[in-house]
mmCIF file with all atom_site columns, C-alpha atoms in Angstrom:
data_model
loop_
_atom_site.group_PDB
_atom_site.id
_atom_site.type_symbol
_atom_site.label_atom_id
_atom_site.label_alt_id
_atom_site.label_comp_id
_atom_site.label_asym_id
_atom_site.label_entity_id
_atom_site.label_seq_id
_atom_site.pdbx_PDB_ins_code
_atom_site.Cartn_x
_atom_site.Cartn_y
_atom_site.Cartn_z
_atom_site.occupancy
_atom_site.B_iso_or_equiv
_atom_site.pdbx_formal_charge
_atom_site.auth_seq_id
_atom_site.auth_comp_id
_atom_site.auth_asym_id
_atom_site.auth_atom_id
_atom_site.pdbx_PDB_model_num
ATOM 1   C CA . GLY A 1 1   ? 0.314   12.814  56.044 1.00 69.00 ? 1   GLY A CA 1
ATOM 2   C CA . ALA A 1 2   ? 1.543   9.270   55.352 1.00 85.00 ? 2   ALA A CA 1
ATOM 3   C CA . VAL A 1 3   ? 2.905   9.849   51.864 1.00 92.00 ? 3   VAL A CA 1
ATOM 4   C CA . VAL A 1 4   ? 5.047   7.236   50.153 1.00 95.00 ? 4   VAL A CA 1
ATOM 5   C CA . SER A 1 5   ? 6.994   8.011   46.993 1.00 96.00 ? 5   SER A CA 1
ATOM 6   C CA . GLN A 1 6   ? 8.723   5.768   44.487 1.00 97.00 ? 6   GLN A CA 1
ATOM 7   C CA . HIS A 1 7   ? 11.445  6.555   42.018 1.00 97.00 ? 7   HIS A CA 1
ATOM 8   C CA . PRO A 1 8   ? 11.529  6.148   39.137 1.00 97.00 ? 8   PRO A CA 1
ATOM 9   C CA . SER A 1 9   ? 7.870   6.031   38.134 1.00 97.00 ? 9   SER A CA 1
ATOM 10  C CA . TRP A 1 10  ? 8.801   4.091   35.020 1.00 96.00 ? 10  TRP A CA 1
ATOM 11  C CA . VAL A 1 11  ? 11.971  2.579   33.614 1.00 97.00 ? 11  VAL A CA 1
ATOM 12  C CA . ILE A 1 12  ? 12.956  0.742   30.443 1.00 97.00 ? 12  ILE A CA 1
ATOM 13  C CA . CYS A 1 13  ? 16.102  -1.346  30.465 1.00 95.00 ? 13  CYS A CA 1
ATOM 14  C CA . LYS A 1 14  ? 17.893  -3.913  28.346 1.00 96.00 ? 14  LYS A CA 1
ATOM 15  C CA . SER A 1 15  ? 17.859  -7.590  29.209 1.00 97.00 ? 15  SER A CA 1
ATOM 16  C CA . GLY A 1 16  ? 20.752  -8.501  31.517 1.00 96.00 ? 16  GLY A CA 1
ATOM 17  C CA . THR A 1 17  ? 21.072  -5.133  33.197 1.00 96.00 ? 17  THR A CA 1
ATOM 18  C CA . SER A 1 18  ? 20.157  -4.253  36.792 1.00 97.00 ? 18  SER A CA 1
ATOM 19  C CA . VAL A 1 19  ? 17.559  -1.718  37.866 1.00 97.00 ? 19  VAL A CA 1
ATOM 20  C CA . LYS A 1 20  ? 17.169  -0.047  41.262 1.00 97.00 ? 20  LYS A CA 1
ATOM 21  C CA . ILE A 1 21  ? 13.813  1.223   42.532 1.00 97.00 ? 21  ILE A CA 1
ATOM 22  C CA . GLU A 1 22  ? 13.571  3.507   45.561 1.00 97.00 ? 22  GLU A CA 1
ATOM 23  C CA . CYS A 1 23  ? 10.727  3.694   48.036 1.00 96.00 ? 23  CYS A CA 1
ATOM 24  C CA . ARG A 1 24  ? 10.596  6.598   50.479 1.00 96.00 ? 24  ARG A CA 1
ATOM 25  C CA . SER A 1 25  ? 8.257   7.510   53.290 1.00 93.00 ? 25  SER A CA 1
ATOM 26  C CA . LEU A 1 26  ? 8.146   11.298  53.038 1.00 94.00 ? 26  LEU A CA 1
ATOM 27  C CA . ASP A 1 27  ? 6.486   12.426  56.260 1.00 90.00 ? 27  ASP A CA 1
ATOM 28  C CA . PHE A 1 28  ? 6.838   9.497   58.615 1.00 89.00 ? 28  PHE A CA 1
ATOM 29  C CA . GLN A 1 29  ? 9.280   6.854   59.725 1.00 89.00 ? 29  GLN A CA 1
ATOM 30  C CA . ALA A 1 30  ? 8.540   3.360   58.490 1.00 87.00 ? 30  ALA A CA 1
ATOM 31  C CA . THR A 1 31  ? 9.288   0.403   60.687 1.00 81.00 ? 31  THR A CA 1
ATOM 32  C CA . THR A 1 32  ? 8.463   -2.003  57.897 1.00 89.00 ? 32  THR A CA 1
ATOM 33  C CA . MET A 1 33  ? 8.266   -1.682  54.145 1.00 93.00 ? 33  MET A CA 1
ATOM 34  C CA . PHE A 1 34  ? 6.739   -4.170  51.743 1.00 94.00 ? 34  PHE A CA 1
ATOM 35  C CA . TRP A 1 35  ? 7.439   -4.809  48.079 1.00 96.00 ? 35  TRP A CA 1
ATOM 36  C CA . TYR A 1 36  ? 4.710   -6.042  45.742 1.00 96.00 ? 36  TYR A CA 1
ATOM 37  C CA . ARG A 1 37  ? 4.604   -7.022  42.104 1.00 96.00 ? 37  ARG A CA 1
ATOM 38  C CA . GLN A 1 38  ? 1.494   -6.626  39.993 1.00 96.00 ? 38  GLN A CA 1
ATOM 39  C CA . PHE A 1 39  ? 1.075   -8.081  36.518 1.00 94.00 ? 39  PHE A CA 1
ATOM 40  C CA . PRO A 1 40  ? -1.559  -6.615  34.180 1.00 90.00 ? 40  PRO A CA 1
ATOM 41  C CA . LYS A 1 41  ? -5.133  -7.225  35.334 1.00 89.00 ? 41  LYS A CA 1
ATOM 42  C CA . GLN A 1 42  ? -3.935  -9.153  38.363 1.00 93.00 ? 42  GLN A CA 1
ATOM 43  C CA . SER A 1 43  ? -3.798  -8.579  42.083 1.00 94.00 ? 43  SER A CA 1
ATOM 44  C CA . LEU A 1 44  ? -0.842  -7.456  44.159 1.00 94.00 ? 44  LEU A CA 1
ATOM 45  C CA . MET A 1 45  ? 1.539   -10.243 45.063 1.00 93.00 ? 45  MET A CA 1
ATOM 46  C CA . LEU A 1 46  ? 3.801   -9.697  48.044 1.00 93.00 ? 46  LEU A CA 1
ATOM 47  C CA . MET A 1 47  ? 7.440   -10.266 47.178 1.00 95.00 ? 47  MET A CA 1
ATOM 48  C CA . ALA A 1 48  ? 9.192   -9.432  50.434 1.00 94.00 ? 48  ALA A CA 1
ATOM 49  C CA . THR A 1 49  ? 8.965   -7.719  53.792 1.00 92.00 ? 49  THR A CA 1
ATOM 50  C CA . SER A 1 50  ? 11.734  -5.334  54.683 1.00 90.00 ? 50  SER A CA 1
ATOM 51  C CA . ASN A 1 51  ? 12.642  -4.142  58.175 1.00 86.00 ? 51  ASN A CA 1
ATOM 52  C CA . GLU A 1 52  ? 15.132  -1.368  58.789 1.00 82.00 ? 52  GLU A CA 1
ATOM 53  C CA . GLY A 1 53  ? 18.567  -2.691  59.611 1.00 81.00 ? 53  GLY A CA 1
ATOM 54  C CA . SER A 1 54  ? 17.802  -6.350  59.041 1.00 84.00 ? 54  SER A CA 1
ATOM 55  C CA . LYS A 1 55  ? 17.593  -8.774  56.156 1.00 87.00 ? 55  LYS A CA 1
ATOM 56  C CA . ALA A 1 56  ? 14.408  -8.863  54.139 1.00 91.00 ? 56  ALA A CA 1
ATOM 57  C CA . THR A 1 57  ? 12.020  -11.785 54.386 1.00 92.00 ? 57  THR A CA 1
ATOM 58  C CA . TYR A 1 58  ? 11.098  -13.131 50.958 1.00 95.00 ? 58  TYR A CA 1
ATOM 59  C CA . GLU A 1 59  ? 7.879   -14.872 50.003 1.00 93.00 ? 59  GLU A CA 1
ATOM 60  C CA . GLN A 1 60  ? 8.005   -18.388 48.677 1.00 92.00 ? 60  GLN A CA 1
ATOM 61  C CA . GLY A 1 61  ? 9.048   -18.492 45.050 1.00 93.00 ? 61  GLY A CA 1
ATOM 62  C CA . VAL A 1 62  ? 10.759  -15.084 45.053 1.00 95.00 ? 62  VAL A CA 1
ATOM 63  C CA . GLU A 1 63  ? 14.483  -15.299 44.355 1.00 93.00 ? 63  GLU A CA 1
ATOM 64  C CA . LYS A 1 64  ? 16.344  -13.253 46.947 1.00 92.00 ? 64  LYS A CA 1
ATOM 65  C CA . ASP A 1 65  ? 19.515  -13.114 44.816 1.00 94.00 ? 65  ASP A CA 1
ATOM 66  C CA . LYS A 1 66  ? 17.553  -11.671 41.924 1.00 96.00 ? 66  LYS A CA 1
ATOM 67  C CA . PHE A 1 67  ? 15.488  -9.155  43.860 1.00 96.00 ? 67  PHE A CA 1
ATOM 68  C CA . LEU A 1 68  ? 17.870  -7.454  46.265 1.00 95.00 ? 68  LEU A CA 1
ATOM 69  C CA . ILE A 1 69  ? 16.242  -5.401  48.998 1.00 94.00 ? 69  ILE A CA 1
ATOM 70  C CA . ASN A 1 70  ? 18.033  -2.889  51.179 1.00 90.00 ? 70  ASN A CA 1
ATOM 71  C CA . HIS A 1 71  ? 16.282  -1.034  53.995 1.00 88.00 ? 71  HIS A CA 1
ATOM 72  C CA . ALA A 1 72  ? 19.059  1.271   55.113 1.00 82.00 ? 72  ALA A CA 1
ATOM 73  C CA . SER A 1 73  ? 17.005  3.812   57.035 1.00 89.00 ? 73  SER A CA 1
ATOM 74  C CA . LEU A 1 74  ? 13.557  4.336   58.499 1.00 90.00 ? 74  LEU A CA 1
ATOM 75  C CA . THR A 1 75  ? 12.524  6.299   55.417 1.00 93.00 ? 75  THR A CA 1
ATOM 76  C CA . LEU A 1 76  ? 14.146  4.452   52.518 1.00 94.00 ? 76  LEU A CA 1
ATOM 77  C CA . SER A 1 77  ? 13.999  0.976   51.064 1.00 94.00 ? 77  SER A CA 1
ATOM 78  C CA . THR A 1 78  ? 15.396  -0.053  47.687 1.00 95.00 ? 78  THR A CA 1
ATOM 79  C CA . LEU A 1 79  ? 14.612  -2.958  45.392 1.00 97.00 ? 79  LEU A CA 1
ATOM 80  C CA . THR A 1 80  ? 17.238  -3.936  42.835 1.00 97.00 ? 80  THR A CA 1
ATOM 81  C CA . VAL A 1 81  ? 16.208  -6.248  40.026 1.00 97.00 ? 81  VAL A CA 1
ATOM 82  C CA . THR A 1 82  ? 19.455  -7.913  38.978 1.00 96.00 ? 82  THR A CA 1
ATOM 83  C CA . SER A 1 83  ? 20.076  -9.325  35.514 1.00 96.00 ? 83  SER A CA 1
ATOM 84  C CA . ALA A 1 84  ? 16.587  -8.318  34.452 1.00 96.00 ? 84  ALA A CA 1
ATOM 85  C CA . HIS A 1 85  ? 14.765  -10.347 31.804 1.00 96.00 ? 85  HIS A CA 1
ATOM 86  C CA . PRO A 1 86  ? 11.554  -9.602  29.882 1.00 96.00 ? 86  PRO A CA 1
ATOM 87  C CA . GLU A 1 87  ? 9.540   -11.756 32.283 1.00 95.00 ? 87  GLU A CA 1
ATOM 88  C CA . ASP A 1 88  ? 10.501  -9.348  35.080 1.00 96.00 ? 88  ASP A CA 1
ATOM 89  C CA . SER A 1 89  ? 8.531   -6.619  33.332 1.00 96.00 ? 89  SER A CA 1
ATOM 90  C CA . SER A 1 90  ? 5.820   -5.643  35.774 1.00 96.00 ? 90  SER A CA 1
ATOM 91  C CA . PHE A 1 91  ? 4.423   -2.919  38.032 1.00 97.00 ? 91  PHE A CA 1
ATOM 92  C CA . TYR A 1 92  ? 6.379   -2.822  41.294 1.00 98.00 ? 92  TYR A CA 1
ATOM 93  C CA . ILE A 1 93  ? 4.689   -1.210  44.288 1.00 97.00 ? 93  ILE A CA 1
ATOM 94  C CA . CYS A 1 94  ? 6.013   -0.563  47.764 1.00 97.00 ? 94  CYS A CA 1
ATOM 95  C CA . SER A 1 95  ? 4.124   0.145   50.964 1.00 95.00 ? 95  SER A CA 1
ATOM 96  C CA . ALA A 1 96  ? 5.137   1.248   54.422 1.00 92.00 ? 96  ALA A CA 1
ATOM 97  C CA . ARG A 1 97  ? 3.955   0.880   57.987 1.00 87.00 ? 97  ARG A CA 1
ATOM 98  C CA . LYS A 1 98  ? 4.370   3.756   60.392 1.00 80.00 ? 98  LYS A CA 1
ATOM 99  C CA . LEU A 1 99  ? 6.820   3.438   63.254 1.00 71.00 ? 99  LEU A CA 1
ATOM 100 C CA . GLY A 1 100 ? 4.702   3.523   66.371 1.00 68.00 ? 100 GLY A CA 1
ATOM 101 C CA . GLY A 1 101 ? 1.562   3.417   64.287 1.00 62.00 ? 101 GLY A CA 1
ATOM 102 C CA . SER A 1 102 ? -1.592  1.434   64.745 1.00 64.00 ? 102 SER A CA 1
ATOM 103 C CA . PRO A 1 103 ? -1.081  -2.215  65.574 1.00 59.00 ? 103 PRO A CA 1
ATOM 104 C CA . TYR A 1 104 ? -3.761  -2.927  62.996 1.00 62.00 ? 104 TYR A CA 1
ATOM 105 C CA . ASN A 1 105 ? -1.160  -2.931  60.264 1.00 63.00 ? 105 ASN A CA 1
ATOM 106 C CA . GLU A 1 106 ? -2.242  0.052   58.204 1.00 77.00 ? 106 GLU A CA 1
ATOM 107 C CA . GLN A 1 107 ? -0.040  0.272   55.146 1.00 85.00 ? 107 GLN A CA 1
ATOM 108 C CA . PHE A 1 108 ? 0.480   3.278   52.927 1.00 91.00 ? 108 PHE A CA 1
ATOM 109 C CA . PHE A 1 109 ? 1.242   2.557   49.308 1.00 94.00 ? 109 PHE A CA 1
ATOM 110 C CA . GLY A 1 110 ? 3.547   4.239   46.846 1.00 96.00 ? 110 GLY A CA 1
ATOM 111 C CA . PRO A 1 111 ? 2.468   5.159   43.305 1.00 96.00 ? 111 PRO A CA 1
ATOM 112 C CA . GLY A 1 112 ? 4.294   2.217   41.745 1.00 97.00 ? 112 GLY A CA 1
ATOM 113 C CA . THR A 1 113 ? 7.134   1.781   39.245 1.00 97.00 ? 113 THR A CA 1
ATOM 114 C CA . ARG A 1 114 ? 6.516   0.408   35.767 1.00 97.00 ? 114 ARG A CA 1
ATOM 115 C CA . LEU A 1 115 ? 9.480   -1.742  34.684 1.00 97.00 ? 115 LEU A CA 1
ATOM 116 C CA . THR A 1 116 ? 9.828   -2.796  31.063 1.00 97.00 ? 116 THR A CA 1
ATOM 117 C CA . VAL A 1 117 ? 12.710  -5.074  30.130 1.00 97.00 ? 117 VAL A CA 1
ATOM 118 C CA . LEU A 1 118 ? 13.522  -5.245  26.429 1.00 96.00 ? 118 LEU A CA 1
ATOM 119 C CA . GLY B 2 1   ? -1.621  -19.200 55.101 1.00 80.00 ? 1   GLY B CA 1
ATOM 120 C CA . GLU B 2 2   ? -4.453  -16.735 54.591 1.00 86.00 ? 2   GLU B CA 1
ATOM 121 C CA . ASN B 2 3   ? -6.545  -16.937 51.405 1.00 92.00 ? 3   ASN B CA 1
ATOM 122 C CA . VAL B 2 4   ? -8.882  -14.136 50.323 1.00 96.00 ? 4   VAL B CA 1
ATOM 123 C CA . GLU B 2 5   ? -11.528 -14.633 47.656 1.00 97.00 ? 5   GLU B CA 1
ATOM 124 C CA . GLN B 2 6   ? -13.210 -11.612 46.050 1.00 98.00 ? 6   GLN B CA 1
ATOM 125 C CA . HIS B 2 7   ? -16.360 -11.404 43.942 1.00 97.00 ? 7   HIS B CA 1
ATOM 126 C CA . PRO B 2 8   ? -17.421 -10.297 41.436 1.00 97.00 ? 8   PRO B CA 1
ATOM 127 C CA . SER B 2 9   ? -14.401 -9.818  39.197 1.00 97.00 ? 9   SER B CA 1
ATOM 128 C CA . THR B 2 10  ? -16.233 -7.155  37.189 1.00 97.00 ? 10  THR B CA 1
ATOM 129 C CA . LEU B 2 11  ? -19.193 -4.983  38.136 1.00 98.00 ? 11  LEU B CA 1
ATOM 130 C CA . SER B 2 12  ? -21.031 -2.545  35.912 1.00 98.00 ? 12  SER B CA 1
ATOM 131 C CA . VAL B 2 13  ? -23.605 -0.136  37.337 1.00 98.00 ? 13  VAL B CA 1
ATOM 132 C CA . GLN B 2 14  ? -25.464 2.984   36.313 1.00 98.00 ? 14  GLN B CA 1
ATOM 133 C CA . GLU B 2 15  ? -24.589 6.272   37.922 1.00 97.00 ? 15  GLU B CA 1
ATOM 134 C CA . GLY B 2 16  ? -26.558 6.663   41.135 1.00 97.00 ? 16  GLY B CA 1
ATOM 135 C CA . ASP B 2 17  ? -26.943 2.938   41.730 1.00 97.00 ? 17  ASP B CA 1
ATOM 136 C CA . SER B 2 18  ? -25.287 1.043   44.575 1.00 98.00 ? 18  SER B CA 1
ATOM 137 C CA . ALA B 2 19  ? -22.365 -1.330  44.175 1.00 98.00 ? 19  ALA B CA 1
ATOM 138 C CA . VAL B 2 20  ? -21.489 -4.225  46.462 1.00 98.00 ? 20  VAL B CA 1
ATOM 139 C CA . ILE B 2 21  ? -18.255 -6.208  46.452 1.00 98.00 ? 21  ILE B CA 1
ATOM 140 C CA . LYS B 2 22  ? -17.804 -9.259  48.653 1.00 98.00 ? 22  LYS B CA 1
ATOM 141 C CA . CYS B 2 23  ? -14.766 -11.010 50.091 1.00 98.00 ? 23  CYS B CA 1
ATOM 142 C CA . THR B 2 24  ? -14.239 -14.126 52.139 1.00 98.00 ? 24  THR B CA 1
ATOM 143 C CA . TYR B 2 25  ? -11.154 -15.042 54.121 1.00 96.00 ? 25  TYR B CA 1
ATOM 144 C CA . SER B 2 26  ? -9.884  -18.327 55.441 1.00 95.00 ? 26  SER B CA 1
ATOM 145 C CA . ASP B 2 27  ? -7.895  -17.575 58.596 1.00 91.00 ? 27  ASP B CA 1
ATOM 146 C CA . SER B 2 28  ? -10.096 -16.871 61.613 1.00 90.00 ? 28  SER B CA 1
ATOM 147 C CA . ALA B 2 29  ? -7.171  -15.084 63.248 1.00 89.00 ? 29  ALA B CA 1
ATOM 148 C CA . SER B 2 30  ? -7.369  -12.244 60.693 1.00 91.00 ? 30  SER B CA 1
ATOM 149 C CA . ASN B 2 31  ? -8.478  -9.053  62.381 1.00 89.00 ? 31  ASN B CA 1
ATOM 150 C CA . TYR B 2 32  ? -7.861  -6.169  59.984 1.00 90.00 ? 32  TYR B CA 1
ATOM 151 C CA . PHE B 2 33  ? -9.670  -5.762  56.667 1.00 94.00 ? 33  PHE B CA 1
ATOM 152 C CA . PRO B 2 34  ? -8.801  -2.789  54.451 1.00 93.00 ? 34  PRO B CA 1
ATOM 153 C CA . TRP B 2 35  ? -10.260 -1.899  51.072 1.00 96.00 ? 35  TRP B CA 1
ATOM 154 C CA . TYR B 2 36  ? -8.184  -0.233  48.392 1.00 96.00 ? 36  TYR B CA 1
ATOM 155 C CA . LYS B 2 37  ? -9.066  1.638   45.215 1.00 97.00 ? 37  LYS B CA 1
ATOM 156 C CA . GLN B 2 38  ? -6.557  1.479   42.382 1.00 96.00 ? 38  GLN B CA 1
ATOM 157 C CA . GLU B 2 39  ? -6.760  3.668   39.327 1.00 95.00 ? 39  GLU B CA 1
ATOM 158 C CA . LEU B 2 40  ? -4.947  2.749   36.136 1.00 92.00 ? 40  LEU B CA 1
ATOM 159 C CA . GLY B 2 41  ? -1.190  3.095   36.464 1.00 90.00 ? 41  GLY B CA 1
ATOM 160 C CA . LYS B 2 42  ? -1.308  4.148   40.111 1.00 93.00 ? 42  LYS B CA 1
ATOM 161 C CA . GLY B 2 43  ? -0.727  2.574   43.496 1.00 94.00 ? 43  GLY B CA 1
ATOM 162 C CA . PRO B 2 44  ? -3.615  1.419   45.699 1.00 95.00 ? 44  PRO B CA 1
ATOM 163 C CA . GLN B 2 45  ? -5.290  4.003   47.896 1.00 93.00 ? 45  GLN B CA 1
ATOM 164 C CA . LEU B 2 46  ? -6.917  3.024   51.175 1.00 91.00 ? 46  LEU B CA 1
ATOM 165 C CA . ILE B 2 47  ? -10.588 3.977   51.084 1.00 95.00 ? 47  ILE B CA 1
ATOM 166 C CA . ILE B 2 48  ? -11.908 2.339   54.216 1.00 94.00 ? 48  ILE B CA 1
ATOM 167 C CA . ASP B 2 49  ? -10.927 -0.350  56.694 1.00 92.00 ? 49  ASP B CA 1
ATOM 168 C CA . ILE B 2 50  ? -12.562 -2.320  59.449 1.00 92.00 ? 50  ILE B CA 1
ATOM 169 C CA . ARG B 2 51  ? -11.204 -4.048  62.482 1.00 88.00 ? 51  ARG B CA 1
ATOM 170 C CA . SER B 2 52  ? -12.493 -7.278  63.914 1.00 83.00 ? 52  SER B CA 1
ATOM 171 C CA . ASN B 2 53  ? -13.990 -5.655  66.988 1.00 83.00 ? 53  ASN B CA 1
ATOM 172 C CA . VAL B 2 54  ? -16.701 -3.892  64.947 1.00 84.00 ? 54  VAL B CA 1
ATOM 173 C CA . GLY B 2 55  ? -19.308 -5.156  62.525 1.00 91.00 ? 55  GLY B CA 1
ATOM 174 C CA . GLU B 2 56  ? -19.840 -2.101  60.349 1.00 94.00 ? 56  GLU B CA 1
ATOM 175 C CA . LYS B 2 57  ? -18.148 1.148   59.456 1.00 94.00 ? 57  LYS B CA 1
ATOM 176 C CA . LYS B 2 58  ? -19.361 3.972   57.264 1.00 96.00 ? 58  LYS B CA 1
ATOM 177 C CA . ASP B 2 59  ? -17.679 6.939   55.639 1.00 94.00 ? 59  ASP B CA 1
ATOM 178 C CA . GLN B 2 60  ? -20.031 9.069   53.557 1.00 96.00 ? 60  GLN B CA 1
ATOM 179 C CA . ARG B 2 61  ? -21.007 6.959   50.513 1.00 97.00 ? 61  ARG B CA 1
ATOM 180 C CA . ILE B 2 62  ? -18.803 4.040   51.464 1.00 98.00 ? 62  ILE B CA 1
ATOM 181 C CA . ALA B 2 63  ? -19.505 1.376   54.063 1.00 97.00 ? 63  ALA B CA 1
ATOM 182 C CA . VAL B 2 64  ? -17.933 -1.912  55.019 1.00 97.00 ? 64  VAL B CA 1
ATOM 183 C CA . THR B 2 65  ? -19.535 -4.769  56.926 1.00 97.00 ? 65  THR B CA 1
ATOM 184 C CA . LEU B 2 66  ? -17.821 -7.690  58.608 1.00 96.00 ? 66  LEU B CA 1
ATOM 185 C CA . ASN B 2 67  ? -19.243 -11.055 59.602 1.00 95.00 ? 67  ASN B CA 1
ATOM 186 C CA . LYS B 2 68  ? -16.582 -12.807 61.642 1.00 93.00 ? 68  LYS B CA 1
ATOM 187 C CA . THR B 2 69  ? -18.606 -15.978 62.082 1.00 93.00 ? 69  THR B CA 1
ATOM 188 C CA . ALA B 2 70  ? -19.008 -16.454 58.343 1.00 94.00 ? 70  ALA B CA 1
ATOM 189 C CA . LYS B 2 71  ? -15.559 -14.977 57.640 1.00 95.00 ? 71  LYS B CA 1
ATOM 190 C CA . HIS B 2 72  ? -16.707 -12.540 55.041 1.00 95.00 ? 72  HIS B CA 1
ATOM 191 C CA . PHE B 2 73  ? -16.722 -8.789  54.617 1.00 97.00 ? 73  PHE B CA 1
ATOM 192 C CA . SER B 2 74  ? -18.280 -6.510  52.034 1.00 98.00 ? 74  SER B CA 1
ATOM 193 C CA . LEU B 2 75  ? -17.806 -3.060  50.530 1.00 98.00 ? 75  LEU B CA 1
ATOM 194 C CA . HIS B 2 76  ? -20.896 -1.001  49.791 1.00 98.00 ? 76  HIS B CA 1
ATOM 195 C CA . ILE B 2 77  ? -20.783 2.117   47.628 1.00 98.00 ? 77  ILE B CA 1
ATOM 196 C CA . THR B 2 78  ? -23.987 4.106   47.391 1.00 97.00 ? 78  THR B CA 1
ATOM 197 C CA . GLU B 2 79  ? -24.921 6.816   44.858 1.00 97.00 ? 79  GLU B CA 1
ATOM 198 C CA . THR B 2 80  ? -22.106 5.750   42.579 1.00 98.00 ? 80  THR B CA 1
ATOM 199 C CA . GLN B 2 81  ? -20.415 8.308   40.354 1.00 97.00 ? 81  GLN B CA 1
ATOM 200 C CA . PRO B 2 82  ? -18.314 7.850   37.201 1.00 97.00 ? 82  PRO B CA 1
ATOM 201 C CA . GLU B 2 83  ? -15.200 8.768   39.198 1.00 96.00 ? 83  GLU B CA 1
ATOM 202 C CA . ASP B 2 84  ? -15.790 5.695   41.350 1.00 97.00 ? 84  ASP B CA 1
ATOM 203 C CA . SER B 2 85  ? -14.760 3.605   38.322 1.00 97.00 ? 85  SER B CA 1
ATOM 204 C CA . ALA B 2 86  ? -11.541 1.784   39.246 1.00 97.00 ? 86  ALA B CA 1
ATOM 205 C CA . VAL B 2 87  ? -10.249 -1.559  40.477 1.00 97.00 ? 87  VAL B CA 1
ATOM 206 C CA . TYR B 2 88  ? -11.113 -2.335  44.091 1.00 98.00 ? 88  TYR B CA 1
ATOM 207 C CA . PHE B 2 89  ? -9.156  -4.758  46.237 1.00 97.00 ? 89  PHE B CA 1
ATOM 208 C CA . CYS B 2 90  ? -10.019 -6.211  49.590 1.00 97.00 ? 90  CYS B CA 1
ATOM 209 C CA . ALA B 2 91  ? -7.315  -7.498  51.909 1.00 95.00 ? 91  ALA B CA 1
ATOM 210 C CA . ALA B 2 92  ? -6.945  -9.278  55.217 1.00 93.00 ? 92  ALA B CA 1
ATOM 211 C CA . SER B 2 93  ? -4.258  -9.174  57.846 1.00 89.00 ? 93  SER B CA 1
ATOM 212 C CA . ILE B 2 94  ? -3.417  -10.806 61.134 1.00 80.00 ? 94  ILE B CA 1
ATOM 213 C CA . ILE B 2 95  ? -2.090  -8.530  63.840 1.00 69.00 ? 95  ILE B CA 1
ATOM 214 C CA . THR B 2 96  ? 1.604   -9.344  64.037 1.00 65.00 ? 96  THR B CA 1
ATOM 215 C CA . SER B 2 97  ? 4.799   -7.424  64.327 1.00 51.00 ? 97  SER B CA 1
ATOM 216 C CA . TYR B 2 98  ? 4.986   -7.110  60.545 1.00 67.00 ? 98  TYR B CA 1
ATOM 217 C CA . GLY B 2 99  ? 1.389   -6.919  59.349 1.00 74.00 ? 99  GLY B CA 1
ATOM 218 C CA . LYS B 2 100 ? 1.457   -8.769  56.040 1.00 84.00 ? 100 LYS B CA 1
ATOM 219 C CA . LEU B 2 101 ? -1.603  -8.175  53.855 1.00 89.00 ? 101 LEU B CA 1
ATOM 220 C CA . THR B 2 102 ? -3.217  -10.832 51.689 1.00 91.00 ? 102 THR B CA 1
ATOM 221 C CA . PHE B 2 103 ? -5.166  -9.333  48.792 1.00 94.00 ? 103 PHE B CA 1
ATOM 222 C CA . GLY B 2 104 ? -8.259  -10.493 46.969 1.00 96.00 ? 104 GLY B CA 1
ATOM 223 C CA . GLN B 2 105 ? -8.244  -10.816 43.195 1.00 96.00 ? 105 GLN B CA 1
ATOM 224 C CA . GLY B 2 106 ? -9.763  -7.401  42.580 1.00 97.00 ? 106 GLY B CA 1
ATOM 225 C CA . THR B 2 107 ? -13.036 -6.095  41.145 1.00 98.00 ? 107 THR B CA 1
ATOM 226 C CA . ILE B 2 108 ? -13.200 -3.826  38.114 1.00 97.00 ? 108 ILE B CA 1
ATOM 227 C CA . LEU B 2 109 ? -16.022 -1.376  38.824 1.00 98.00 ? 109 LEU B CA 1
ATOM 228 C CA . THR B 2 110 ? -17.433 0.604   35.917 1.00 98.00 ? 110 THR B CA 1
ATOM 229 C CA . VAL B 2 111 ? -19.992 3.327   36.602 1.00 98.00 ? 111 VAL B CA 1
ATOM 230 C CA . HIS B 2 112 ? -21.833 4.413   33.474 1.00 96.00 ? 112 HIS B CA 1
ATOM 231 C CA . PRO B 2 113 ? -23.015 8.037   33.278 1.00 94.00 ? 113 PRO B CA 1
#
């Protein structure tokens, strides 16, 4: 149990276009989903926290108008990178907390999405 | 906010040896400390976690210890195998309604056959 999927697993796009990444909890309902960005040989950096039915909370330095997050249901959150530029190329990873799960904040991670902007 | 420091950044061991990775955290309110293993091109996988009400936890070849006074926790892998080679991340979290994790910088573990 506690499987999180992401789609697509990789995507290549042209500079200036927008890209949408989906994060789904397959066998549980997620009260909260998190979006991370990971550059090569670096750690995971939290971008935003997403709660179902409410606006996402963005970390300092993350542009909310550039990285649009929608958490429309308890099993789906989407991240849209708008007007993507080469510097947005990165590995984007989502995670999810179970609704009614442990209060100790266990998160289950997706497999990640590799974004390359040409 | 919370700051997590992880050492070493790289660790090379021979198959069968033990490996130890150490992390320190800054916020004494942190009470959940997971460890993740990340293979190339994949998302992190939880391998073990510890909560602030215990000092040690073991799962087969993997163990984690926590020293709340010193604010540090460690991952111990015994009888290492080549398939243990990966990047390992520690993290810390404060029990809240959202549960935000702060990650360490990561350790590249290489186990030589």
